[in-house]
Coordinates of C-alpha atoms in Angstrom, one line a residue:
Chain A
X1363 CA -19.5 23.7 -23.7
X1364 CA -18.2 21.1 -26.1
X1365 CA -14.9 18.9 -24.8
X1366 CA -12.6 17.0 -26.6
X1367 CA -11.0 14.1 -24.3
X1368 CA -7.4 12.8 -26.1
X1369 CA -6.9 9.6 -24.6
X1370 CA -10.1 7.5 -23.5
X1371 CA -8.5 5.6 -20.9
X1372 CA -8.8 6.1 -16.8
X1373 CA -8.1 9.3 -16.6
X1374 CA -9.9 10.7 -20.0
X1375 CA -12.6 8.2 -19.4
X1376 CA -13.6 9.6 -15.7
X1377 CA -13.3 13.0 -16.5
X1378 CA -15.3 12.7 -19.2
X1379 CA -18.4 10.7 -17.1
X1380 CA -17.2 14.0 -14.5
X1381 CA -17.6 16.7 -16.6
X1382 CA -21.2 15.4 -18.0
X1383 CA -22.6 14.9 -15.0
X1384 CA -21.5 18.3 -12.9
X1385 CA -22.7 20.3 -15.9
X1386 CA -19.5 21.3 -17.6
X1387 CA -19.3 19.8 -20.8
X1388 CA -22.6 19.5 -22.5
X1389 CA -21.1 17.3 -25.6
X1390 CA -18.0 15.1 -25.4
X1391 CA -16.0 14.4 -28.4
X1392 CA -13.0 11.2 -28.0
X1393 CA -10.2 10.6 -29.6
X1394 CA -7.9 8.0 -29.4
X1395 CA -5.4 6.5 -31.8
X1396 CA -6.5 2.8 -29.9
X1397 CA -9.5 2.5 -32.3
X1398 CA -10.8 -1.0 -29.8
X1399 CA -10.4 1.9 -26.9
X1400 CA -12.7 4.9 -28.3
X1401 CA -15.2 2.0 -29.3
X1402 CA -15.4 0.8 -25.8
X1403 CA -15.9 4.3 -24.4
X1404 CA -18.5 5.2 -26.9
X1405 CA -20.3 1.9 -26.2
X1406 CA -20.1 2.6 -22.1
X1407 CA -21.4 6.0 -22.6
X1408 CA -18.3 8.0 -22.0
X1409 CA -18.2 9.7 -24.7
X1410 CA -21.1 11.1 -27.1
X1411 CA -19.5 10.8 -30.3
X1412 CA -15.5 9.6 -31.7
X1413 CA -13.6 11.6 -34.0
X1414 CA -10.2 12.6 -35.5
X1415 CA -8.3 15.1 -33.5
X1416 CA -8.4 17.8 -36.4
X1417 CA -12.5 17.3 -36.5
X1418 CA -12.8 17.1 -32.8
X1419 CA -10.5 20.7 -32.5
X1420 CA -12.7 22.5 -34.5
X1421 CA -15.6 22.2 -32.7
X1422 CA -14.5 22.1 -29.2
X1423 CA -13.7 25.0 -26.5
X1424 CA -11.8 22.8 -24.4
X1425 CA -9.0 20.0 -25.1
X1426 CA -7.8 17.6 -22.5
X1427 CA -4.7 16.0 -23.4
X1428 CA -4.9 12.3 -21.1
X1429 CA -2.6 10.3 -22.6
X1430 CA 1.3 9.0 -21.4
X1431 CA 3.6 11.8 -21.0
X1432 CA 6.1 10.6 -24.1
X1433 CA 2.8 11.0 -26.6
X1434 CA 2.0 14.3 -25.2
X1435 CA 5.8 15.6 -26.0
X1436 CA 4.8 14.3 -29.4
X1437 CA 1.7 15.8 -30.2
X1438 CA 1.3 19.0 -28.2
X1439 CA 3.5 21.2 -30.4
X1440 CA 1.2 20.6 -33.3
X1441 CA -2.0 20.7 -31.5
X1442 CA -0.9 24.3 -30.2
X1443 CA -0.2 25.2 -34.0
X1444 CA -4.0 24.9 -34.6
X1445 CA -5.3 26.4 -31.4
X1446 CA -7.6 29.2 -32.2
X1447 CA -7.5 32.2 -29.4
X1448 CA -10.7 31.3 -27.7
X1449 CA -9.3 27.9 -27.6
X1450 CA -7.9 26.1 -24.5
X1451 CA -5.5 22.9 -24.2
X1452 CA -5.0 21.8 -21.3
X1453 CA -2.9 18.1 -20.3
X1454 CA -3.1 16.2 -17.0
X1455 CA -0.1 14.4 -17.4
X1456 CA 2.3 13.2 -14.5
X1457 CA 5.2 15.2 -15.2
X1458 CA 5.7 18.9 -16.1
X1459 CA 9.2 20.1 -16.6
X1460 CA 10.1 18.6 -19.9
X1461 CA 6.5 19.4 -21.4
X1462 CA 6.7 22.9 -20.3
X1463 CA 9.7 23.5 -21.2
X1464 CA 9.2 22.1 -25.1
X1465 CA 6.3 24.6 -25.5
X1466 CA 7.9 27.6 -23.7
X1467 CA 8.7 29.4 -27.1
X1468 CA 5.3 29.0 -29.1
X1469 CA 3.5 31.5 -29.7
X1470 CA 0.0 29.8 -28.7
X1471 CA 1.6 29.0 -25.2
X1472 CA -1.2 31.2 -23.4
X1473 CA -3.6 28.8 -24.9
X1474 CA -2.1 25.8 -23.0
X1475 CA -3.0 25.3 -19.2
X1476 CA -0.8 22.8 -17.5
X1477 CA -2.7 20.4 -15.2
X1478 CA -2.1 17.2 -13.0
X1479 CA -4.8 15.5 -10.5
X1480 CA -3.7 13.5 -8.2
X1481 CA -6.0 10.7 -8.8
X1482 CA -5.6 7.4 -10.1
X1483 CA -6.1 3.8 -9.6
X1484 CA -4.1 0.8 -11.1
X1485 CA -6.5 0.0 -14.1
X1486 CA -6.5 1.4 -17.0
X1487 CA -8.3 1.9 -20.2
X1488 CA -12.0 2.6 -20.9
X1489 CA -13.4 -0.1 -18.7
X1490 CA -11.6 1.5 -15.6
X1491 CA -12.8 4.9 -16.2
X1492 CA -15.2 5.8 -12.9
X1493 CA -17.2 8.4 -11.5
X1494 CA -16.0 10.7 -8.7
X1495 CA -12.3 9.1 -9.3
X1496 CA -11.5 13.6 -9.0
X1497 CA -14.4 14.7 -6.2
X1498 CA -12.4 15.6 -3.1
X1499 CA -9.1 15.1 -4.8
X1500 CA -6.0 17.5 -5.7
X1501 CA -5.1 19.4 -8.7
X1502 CA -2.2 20.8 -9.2
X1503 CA -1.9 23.6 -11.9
X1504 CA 1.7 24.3 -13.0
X1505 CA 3.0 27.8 -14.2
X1506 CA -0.7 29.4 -14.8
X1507 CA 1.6 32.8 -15.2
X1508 CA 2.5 31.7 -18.8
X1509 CA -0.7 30.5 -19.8
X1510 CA -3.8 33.6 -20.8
X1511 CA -6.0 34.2 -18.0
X1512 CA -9.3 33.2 -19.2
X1513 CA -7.5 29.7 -20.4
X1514 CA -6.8 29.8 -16.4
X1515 CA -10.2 30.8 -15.2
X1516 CA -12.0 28.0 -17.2
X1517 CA -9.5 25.5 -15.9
X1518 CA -10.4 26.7 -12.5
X1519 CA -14.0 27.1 -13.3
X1520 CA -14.0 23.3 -14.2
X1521 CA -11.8 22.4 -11.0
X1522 CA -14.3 24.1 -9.0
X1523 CA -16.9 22.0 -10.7
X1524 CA -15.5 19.0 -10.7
X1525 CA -15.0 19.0 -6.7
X1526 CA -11.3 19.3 -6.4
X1527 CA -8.8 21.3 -4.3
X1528 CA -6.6 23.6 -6.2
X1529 CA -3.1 23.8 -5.9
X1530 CA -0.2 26.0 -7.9
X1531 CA 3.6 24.9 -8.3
X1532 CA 6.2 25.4 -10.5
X1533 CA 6.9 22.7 -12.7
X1534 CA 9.7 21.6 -10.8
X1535 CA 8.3 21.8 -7.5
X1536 CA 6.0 19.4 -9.1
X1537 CA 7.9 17.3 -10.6
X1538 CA 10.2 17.1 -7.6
X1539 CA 7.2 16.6 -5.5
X1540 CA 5.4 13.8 -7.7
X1541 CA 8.8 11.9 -7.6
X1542 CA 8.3 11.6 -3.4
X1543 CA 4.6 10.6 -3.3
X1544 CA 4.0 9.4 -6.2
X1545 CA 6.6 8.0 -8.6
X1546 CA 8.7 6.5 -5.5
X1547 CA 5.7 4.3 -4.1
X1548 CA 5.0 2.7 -8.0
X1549 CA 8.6 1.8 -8.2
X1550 CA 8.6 0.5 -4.5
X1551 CA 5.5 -1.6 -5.3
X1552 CA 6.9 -2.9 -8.8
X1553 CA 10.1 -3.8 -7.2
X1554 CA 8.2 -5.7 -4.2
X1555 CA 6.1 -7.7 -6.7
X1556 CA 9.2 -8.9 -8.4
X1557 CA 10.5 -10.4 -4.8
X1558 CA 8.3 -11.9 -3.9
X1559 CA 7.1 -13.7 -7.3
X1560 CA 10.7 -14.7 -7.7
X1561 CA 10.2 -16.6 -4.0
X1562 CA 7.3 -17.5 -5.1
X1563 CA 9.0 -19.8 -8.3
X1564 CA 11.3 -21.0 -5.1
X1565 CA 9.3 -22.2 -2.4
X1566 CA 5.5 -22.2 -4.2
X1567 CA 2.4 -21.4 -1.8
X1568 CA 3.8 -17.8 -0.9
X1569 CA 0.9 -16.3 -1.6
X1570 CA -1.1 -18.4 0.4
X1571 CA -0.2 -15.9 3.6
X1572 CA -0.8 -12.9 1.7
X1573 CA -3.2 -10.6 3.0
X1574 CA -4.4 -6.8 3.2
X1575 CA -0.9 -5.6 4.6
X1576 CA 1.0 -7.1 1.2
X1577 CA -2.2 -6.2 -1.2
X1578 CA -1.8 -2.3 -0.1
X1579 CA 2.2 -1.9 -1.1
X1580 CA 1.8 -4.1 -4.1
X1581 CA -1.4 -3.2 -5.8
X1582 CA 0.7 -0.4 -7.7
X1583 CA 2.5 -3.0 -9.1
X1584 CA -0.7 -3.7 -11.6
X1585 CA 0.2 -0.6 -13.2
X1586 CA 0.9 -0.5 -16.8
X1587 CA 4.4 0.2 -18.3
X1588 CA 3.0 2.1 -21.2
X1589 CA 1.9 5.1 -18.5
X1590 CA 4.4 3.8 -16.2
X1591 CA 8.4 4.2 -18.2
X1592 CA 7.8 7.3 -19.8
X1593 CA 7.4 9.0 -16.3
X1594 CA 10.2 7.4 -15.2
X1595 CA 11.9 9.0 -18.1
X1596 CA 11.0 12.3 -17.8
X1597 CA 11.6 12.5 -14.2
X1598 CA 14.4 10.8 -13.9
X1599 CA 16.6 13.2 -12.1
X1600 CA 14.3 13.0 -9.0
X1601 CA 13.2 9.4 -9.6
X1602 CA 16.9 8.7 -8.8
X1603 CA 17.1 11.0 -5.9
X1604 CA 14.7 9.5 -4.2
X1605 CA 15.5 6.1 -5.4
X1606 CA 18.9 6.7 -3.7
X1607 CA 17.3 7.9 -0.7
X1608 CA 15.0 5.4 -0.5
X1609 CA 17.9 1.9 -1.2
X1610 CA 19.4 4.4 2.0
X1611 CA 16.8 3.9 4.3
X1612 CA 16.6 0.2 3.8
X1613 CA 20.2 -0.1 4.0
X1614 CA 20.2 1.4 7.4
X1615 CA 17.2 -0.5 8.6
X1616 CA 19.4 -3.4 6.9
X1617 CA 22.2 -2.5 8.8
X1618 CA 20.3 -2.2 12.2
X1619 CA 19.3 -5.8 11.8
X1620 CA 22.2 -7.5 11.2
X1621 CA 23.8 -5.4 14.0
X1622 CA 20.8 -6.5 16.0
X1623 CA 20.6 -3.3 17.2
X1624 CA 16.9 -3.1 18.2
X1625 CA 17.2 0.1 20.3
X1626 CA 17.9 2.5 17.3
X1627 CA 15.3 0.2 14.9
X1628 CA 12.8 1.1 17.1
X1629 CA 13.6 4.9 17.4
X1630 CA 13.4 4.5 13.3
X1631 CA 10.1 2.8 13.3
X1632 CA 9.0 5.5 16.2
X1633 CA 10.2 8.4 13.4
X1634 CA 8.0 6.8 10.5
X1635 CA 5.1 6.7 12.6
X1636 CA 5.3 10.7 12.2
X1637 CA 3.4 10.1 9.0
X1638 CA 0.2 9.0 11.1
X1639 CA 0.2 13.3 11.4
X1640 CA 0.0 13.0 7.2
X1641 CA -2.3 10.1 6.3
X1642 CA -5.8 10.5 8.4
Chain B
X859 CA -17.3 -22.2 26.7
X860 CA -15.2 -19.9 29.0
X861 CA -12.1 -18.4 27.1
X862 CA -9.3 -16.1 28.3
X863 CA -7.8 -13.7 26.1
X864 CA -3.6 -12.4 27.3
X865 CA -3.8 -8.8 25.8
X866 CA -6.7 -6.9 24.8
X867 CA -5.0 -4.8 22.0
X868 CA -6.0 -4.8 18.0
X869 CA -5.6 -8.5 17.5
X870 CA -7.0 -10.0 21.4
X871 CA -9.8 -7.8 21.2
X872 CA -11.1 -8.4 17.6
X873 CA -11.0 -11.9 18.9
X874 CA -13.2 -11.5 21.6
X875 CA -15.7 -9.9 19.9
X876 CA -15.9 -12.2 17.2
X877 CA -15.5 -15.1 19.6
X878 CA -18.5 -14.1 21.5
X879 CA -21.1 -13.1 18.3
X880 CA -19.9 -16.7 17.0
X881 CA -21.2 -18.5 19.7
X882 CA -17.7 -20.1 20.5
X883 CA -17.4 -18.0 23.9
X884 CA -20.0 -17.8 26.4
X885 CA -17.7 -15.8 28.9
X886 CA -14.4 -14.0 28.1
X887 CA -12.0 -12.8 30.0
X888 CA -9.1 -10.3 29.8
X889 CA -5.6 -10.2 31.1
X890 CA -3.5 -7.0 30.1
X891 CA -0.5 -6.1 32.3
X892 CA -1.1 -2.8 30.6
X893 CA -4.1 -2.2 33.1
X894 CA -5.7 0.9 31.0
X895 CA -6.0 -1.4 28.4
X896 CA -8.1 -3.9 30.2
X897 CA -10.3 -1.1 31.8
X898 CA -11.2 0.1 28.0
X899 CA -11.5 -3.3 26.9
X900 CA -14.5 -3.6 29.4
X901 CA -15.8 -0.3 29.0
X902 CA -16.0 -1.2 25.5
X903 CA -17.5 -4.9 26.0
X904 CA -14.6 -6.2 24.4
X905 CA -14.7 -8.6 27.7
X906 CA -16.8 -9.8 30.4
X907 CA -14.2 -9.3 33.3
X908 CA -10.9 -8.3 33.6
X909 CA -8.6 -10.8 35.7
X910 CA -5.4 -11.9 36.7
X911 CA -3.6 -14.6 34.8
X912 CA -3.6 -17.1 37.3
X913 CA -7.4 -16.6 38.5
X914 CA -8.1 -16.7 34.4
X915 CA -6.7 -19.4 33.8
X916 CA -8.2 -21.9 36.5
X917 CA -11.4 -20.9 35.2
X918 CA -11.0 -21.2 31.0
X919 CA -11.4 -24.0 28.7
X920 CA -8.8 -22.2 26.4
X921 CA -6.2 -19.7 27.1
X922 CA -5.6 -17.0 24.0
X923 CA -2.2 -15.8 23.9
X924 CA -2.4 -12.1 21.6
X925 CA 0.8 -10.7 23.0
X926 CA 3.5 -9.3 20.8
X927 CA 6.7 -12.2 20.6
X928 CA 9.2 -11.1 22.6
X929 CA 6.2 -11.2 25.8
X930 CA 5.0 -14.8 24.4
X931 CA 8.5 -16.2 24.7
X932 CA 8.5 -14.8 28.2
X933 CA 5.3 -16.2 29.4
X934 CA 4.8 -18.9 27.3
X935 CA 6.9 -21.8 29.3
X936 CA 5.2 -20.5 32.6
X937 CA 1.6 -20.8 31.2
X938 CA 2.4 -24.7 30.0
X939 CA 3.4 -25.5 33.1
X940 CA 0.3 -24.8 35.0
X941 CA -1.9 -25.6 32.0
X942 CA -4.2 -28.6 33.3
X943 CA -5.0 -31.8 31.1
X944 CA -8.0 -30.6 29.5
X945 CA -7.0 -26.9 28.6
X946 CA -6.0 -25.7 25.3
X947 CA -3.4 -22.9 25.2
X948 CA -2.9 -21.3 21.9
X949 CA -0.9 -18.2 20.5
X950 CA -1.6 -15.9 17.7
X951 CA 1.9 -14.0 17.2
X952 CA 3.4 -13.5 14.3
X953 CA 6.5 -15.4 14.3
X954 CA 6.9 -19.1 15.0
X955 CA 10.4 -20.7 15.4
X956 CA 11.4 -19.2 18.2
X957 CA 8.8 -19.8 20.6
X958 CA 7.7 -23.8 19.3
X959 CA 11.5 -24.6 19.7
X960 CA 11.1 -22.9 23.5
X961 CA 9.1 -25.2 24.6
X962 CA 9.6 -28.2 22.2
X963 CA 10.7 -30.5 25.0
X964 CA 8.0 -28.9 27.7
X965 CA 6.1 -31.5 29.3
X966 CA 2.5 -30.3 28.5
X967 CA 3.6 -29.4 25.0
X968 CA 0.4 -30.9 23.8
X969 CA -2.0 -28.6 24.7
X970 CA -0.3 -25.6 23.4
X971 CA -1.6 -25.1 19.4
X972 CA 0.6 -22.5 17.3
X973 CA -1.7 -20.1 15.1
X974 CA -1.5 -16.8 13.5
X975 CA -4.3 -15.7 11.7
X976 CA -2.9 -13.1 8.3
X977 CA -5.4 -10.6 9.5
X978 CA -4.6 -7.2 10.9
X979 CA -4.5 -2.9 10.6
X980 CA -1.7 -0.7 11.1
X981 CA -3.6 0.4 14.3
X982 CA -3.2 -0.7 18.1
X983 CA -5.1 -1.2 21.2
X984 CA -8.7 -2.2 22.4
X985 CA -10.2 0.7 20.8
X986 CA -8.7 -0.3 17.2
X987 CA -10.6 -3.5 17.8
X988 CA -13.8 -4.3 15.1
X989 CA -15.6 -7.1 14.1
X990 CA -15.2 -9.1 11.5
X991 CA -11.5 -8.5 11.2
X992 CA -10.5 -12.5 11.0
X993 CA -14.2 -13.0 8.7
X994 CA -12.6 -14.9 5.5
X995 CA -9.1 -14.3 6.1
X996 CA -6.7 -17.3 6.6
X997 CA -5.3 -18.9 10.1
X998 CA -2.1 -20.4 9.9
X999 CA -1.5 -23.1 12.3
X1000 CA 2.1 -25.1 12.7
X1001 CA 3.5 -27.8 13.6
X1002 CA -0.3 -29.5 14.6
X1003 CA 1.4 -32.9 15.0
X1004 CA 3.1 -31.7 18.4
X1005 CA 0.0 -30.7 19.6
X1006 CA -2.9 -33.1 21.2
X1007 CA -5.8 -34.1 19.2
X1008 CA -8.2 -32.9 21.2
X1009 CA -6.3 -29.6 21.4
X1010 CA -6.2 -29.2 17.6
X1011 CA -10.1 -29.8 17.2
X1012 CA -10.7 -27.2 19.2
X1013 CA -9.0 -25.0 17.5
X1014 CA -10.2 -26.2 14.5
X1015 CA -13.8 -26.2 15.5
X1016 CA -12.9 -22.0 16.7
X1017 CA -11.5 -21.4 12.9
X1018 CA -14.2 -22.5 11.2
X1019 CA -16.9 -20.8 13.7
X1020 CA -14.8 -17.5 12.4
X1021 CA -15.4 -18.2 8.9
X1022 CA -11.5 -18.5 8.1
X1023 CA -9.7 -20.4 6.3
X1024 CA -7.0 -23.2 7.4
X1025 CA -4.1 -23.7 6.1
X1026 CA -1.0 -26.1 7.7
X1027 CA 2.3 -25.3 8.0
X1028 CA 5.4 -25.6 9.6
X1029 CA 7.0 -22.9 12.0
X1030 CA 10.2 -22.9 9.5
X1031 CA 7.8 -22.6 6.3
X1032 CA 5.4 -20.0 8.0
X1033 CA 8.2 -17.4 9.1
X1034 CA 9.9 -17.8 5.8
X1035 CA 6.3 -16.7 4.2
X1036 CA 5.5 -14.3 6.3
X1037 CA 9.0 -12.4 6.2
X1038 CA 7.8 -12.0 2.0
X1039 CA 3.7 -11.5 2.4
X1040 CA 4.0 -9.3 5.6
X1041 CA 7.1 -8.5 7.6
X1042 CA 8.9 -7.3 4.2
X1043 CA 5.7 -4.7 3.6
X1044 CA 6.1 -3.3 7.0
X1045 CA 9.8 -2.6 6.4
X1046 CA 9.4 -0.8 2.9
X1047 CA 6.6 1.4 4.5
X1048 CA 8.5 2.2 7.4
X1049 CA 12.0 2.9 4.8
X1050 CA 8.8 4.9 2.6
X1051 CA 7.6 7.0 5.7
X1052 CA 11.3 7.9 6.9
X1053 CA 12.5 9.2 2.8
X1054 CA 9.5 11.3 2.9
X1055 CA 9.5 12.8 6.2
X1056 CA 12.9 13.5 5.6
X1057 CA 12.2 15.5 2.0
X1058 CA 9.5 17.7 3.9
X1059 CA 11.6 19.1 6.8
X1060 CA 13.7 20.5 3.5
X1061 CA 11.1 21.2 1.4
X1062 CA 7.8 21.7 2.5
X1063 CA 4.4 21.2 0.9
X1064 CA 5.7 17.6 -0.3
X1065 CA 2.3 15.8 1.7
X1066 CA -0.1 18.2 -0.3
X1067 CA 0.4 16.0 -3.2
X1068 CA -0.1 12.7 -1.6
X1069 CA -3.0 10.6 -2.9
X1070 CA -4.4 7.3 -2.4
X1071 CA -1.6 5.5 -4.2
X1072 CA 0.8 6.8 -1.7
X1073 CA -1.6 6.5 1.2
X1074 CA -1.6 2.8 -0.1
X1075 CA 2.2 2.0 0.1
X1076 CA 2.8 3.7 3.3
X1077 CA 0.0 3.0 5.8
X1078 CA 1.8 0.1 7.6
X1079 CA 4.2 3.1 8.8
X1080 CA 1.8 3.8 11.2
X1081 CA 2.1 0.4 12.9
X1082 CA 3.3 -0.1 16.6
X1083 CA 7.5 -0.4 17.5
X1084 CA 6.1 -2.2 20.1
X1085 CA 4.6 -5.3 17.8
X1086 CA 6.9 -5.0 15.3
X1087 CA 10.9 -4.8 16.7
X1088 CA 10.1 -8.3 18.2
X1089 CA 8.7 -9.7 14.8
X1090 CA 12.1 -8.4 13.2
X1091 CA 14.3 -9.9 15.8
X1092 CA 12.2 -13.0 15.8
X1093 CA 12.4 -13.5 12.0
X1094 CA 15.6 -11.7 11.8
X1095 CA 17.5 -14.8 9.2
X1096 CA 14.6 -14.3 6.7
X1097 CA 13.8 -10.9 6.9
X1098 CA 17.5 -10.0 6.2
X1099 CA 17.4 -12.1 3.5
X1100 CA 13.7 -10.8 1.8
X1101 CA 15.6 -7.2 2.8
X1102 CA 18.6 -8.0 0.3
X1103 CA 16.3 -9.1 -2.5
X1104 CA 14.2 -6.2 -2.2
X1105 CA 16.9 -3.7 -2.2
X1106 CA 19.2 -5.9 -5.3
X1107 CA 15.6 -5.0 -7.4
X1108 CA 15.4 -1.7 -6.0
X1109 CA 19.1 -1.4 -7.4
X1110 CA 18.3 -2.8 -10.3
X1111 CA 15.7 -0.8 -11.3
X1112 CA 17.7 2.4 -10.7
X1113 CA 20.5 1.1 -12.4
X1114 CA 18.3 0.8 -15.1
X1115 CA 17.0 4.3 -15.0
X1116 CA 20.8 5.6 -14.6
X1117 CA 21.5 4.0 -18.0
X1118 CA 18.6 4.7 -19.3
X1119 CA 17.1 1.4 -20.5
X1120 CA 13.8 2.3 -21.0
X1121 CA 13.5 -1.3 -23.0
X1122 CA 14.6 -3.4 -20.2
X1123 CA 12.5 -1.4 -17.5
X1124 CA 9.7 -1.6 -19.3
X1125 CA 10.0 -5.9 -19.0
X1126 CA 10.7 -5.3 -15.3
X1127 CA 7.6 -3.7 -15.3
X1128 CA 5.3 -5.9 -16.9
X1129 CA 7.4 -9.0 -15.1
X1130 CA 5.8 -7.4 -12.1
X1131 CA 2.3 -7.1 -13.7
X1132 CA 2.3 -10.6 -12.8
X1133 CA 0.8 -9.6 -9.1
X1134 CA -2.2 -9.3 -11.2
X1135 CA -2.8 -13.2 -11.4
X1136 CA -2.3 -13.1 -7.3
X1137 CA -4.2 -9.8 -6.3
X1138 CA -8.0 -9.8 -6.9

């Protein structure tokens, strides 16, 4: 089966060493408006060959959309215009509602699979692309009753493949979902980085103390704003939900403190420790 | 060289067994007022014997204090007094100003050296104890000039034995430090844990989505009341401080998103990129 991969960063770039090696694509086709970018994954071996995205479409069964959500609004309305019925689009961006909803009408729609893995690290680009960043991991398909069933059943064919556990939501069950463990701990980590480098200017040698406590909530902060504000953007609703929530916890915790009310902080810190039920 | 270790939990028990593969402890023994604790820690070989503090303490060259604050401050003055000329007493909690201005004026303040070594897991107890935890991470040890020569060089002589690094500070500098590198990370995990929880009981399914990015920012939940309430209270000036910074950026970023400035988010963003030059 030949792939096209749109967007040879991460997520494009370790799918595509993925799908070679558990058999699914047999010839992988990049594209990527970043010229530097689809060199770089040519030369690592990524990809088999670069192209323009009307070339690439011709000759592929499958096309995996993996760039920023604001450049998927952009382009997926066209590249459903030239879908041909065996054809199957699929995306695995980071929101789903406002995509979704911009392709709802067109008459390709079947064509399209909505996709998400939960998967990521904070690199990006070619150079960051790894193998087995999906094995064991989650994907989430979103609305599969508005896409054809045999775009579905090669999506979950490839899923299958690929190692991963399958899950179906709604797009705003996702994109509700995404904004509590996902969205929120990127913003928490950007926001902690900026604290503690404004100290830093302050008092010098802060990081001097730092260890693996501060490197796990900050090392989202490395992510990049081109991925990064357009998520924000489309998910904004729940992004400031939980934002909300979120400055309302600290508050309280705030509160206790200055209160020195250490009876109820530690019935607080007792309650968070429920998550040790969550993460293994 | 025969060393006795005051609570055989995460921190005291790593100790040990690093002590003892270093060749800096010939004998160790354990005091734990929590007496399941010391039977695991023998069970496990953590220790050589389990003892009383008194008996310990007539026997051991130095005396290794890895109890959480509020205990230290407790049993701290009592231990200097019967510390004999030649004995090193040393601590390894995580706040300092508190307990070097306890015993500032006590007679054998000498032979009591002030350490905490940025090392640590958001687990508890003998059996959370591994090797290797304190291998090249840093020791931070305060206010050496209060302390006896002697004293310091063989604490000195211990630090380098464990492959860590030293670095001087003091107590005012270190808690200010550690209330942005540590105590502020444990708070935002905690504030994390609680927004999350709270989303499931209303909505379900919320944790099938969570990946290693969330995992990441909210592992420290997991960490002991126990350990931590006492840190707060300890460091309770500057963590209420670090605390209002961290939720004016928090503000600021959803004020941001709330006027939708994608522009200005985006700089926020790559302002905080700037971890990169600190995180490896």
């Amino acid at each position: 089966m030949i792939v096209t991969i749109v967007g040879t960063g991460l997520i494009g770039g370790s799918l595509a060493i993925s799908l070679r090696s558990k058999g699914v694509a047999t010839h992988i086709i990049g594209v990527d408006q970043n010229e530097d970018n689809l060199k770089k994954a040519q030369e690592l071996n990524i990809i088999d060959e670069g192209a323009s995205l009307e070339a690439a479409m011709q000759r592929s069964k499958v096309v995996i959309l993996a760039i920023p959500v604001d450049g998927l609004l952009k382009v997926l309305p066209s590249i459903l215009d030239n879908a041909g019925p065996q054809q199957v689009i699929m995306d695995v961006g980071s929101t789903k509602e406002k995509i979704l909803a911009l392709v709802a009408g067109h008459p390709h729609r079947g064509r399209f699979v909505a996709a998400h893995p939960m998967a990521g690290t904070e690199y990006s680009g070619p150079e960051a692309a790894i193998p087995n960043l999906f094995t064991n991991k989650t994907m989430v398909l979103c609305d599969v009753k508005n896409s054809d069933e045999d775009a579905v059943e090669i999506v979950e064919d490839m899923i299958d493949k690929l190692q991963m556990r399958l899950v179906y939501m709604n797009a705003e069950e996702h994109d509700l979902h995404t904004a509590y463990v996902s969205h929120i701990s990127h913003i928490t980590s950007f926001a902690l980085a900026l604290t503690v480098l404004q100290k830093e200017k302050e008092h010098g040698r802060i990081f001097e103390l730092a260890s693996g406590g501060f490197e796990s909530t900050v090392r989202l902060a490395k992510s990049s704003p081109d991925m990064w504000v357009p998520i924000f953007k489309h998910n904004r609703h729940n992004v400031l939900d939980v934002l909300d929530e979120h400055i309302h916890q600290l508050q309280q915790m705030k509160d206790l403190l200055e209160n020195e009310d250490y009876d109820a902080f530690y019935k607080l810190i007792q309650k968070s420790n429920k998550i040790r039920k969550i993460l293994k």
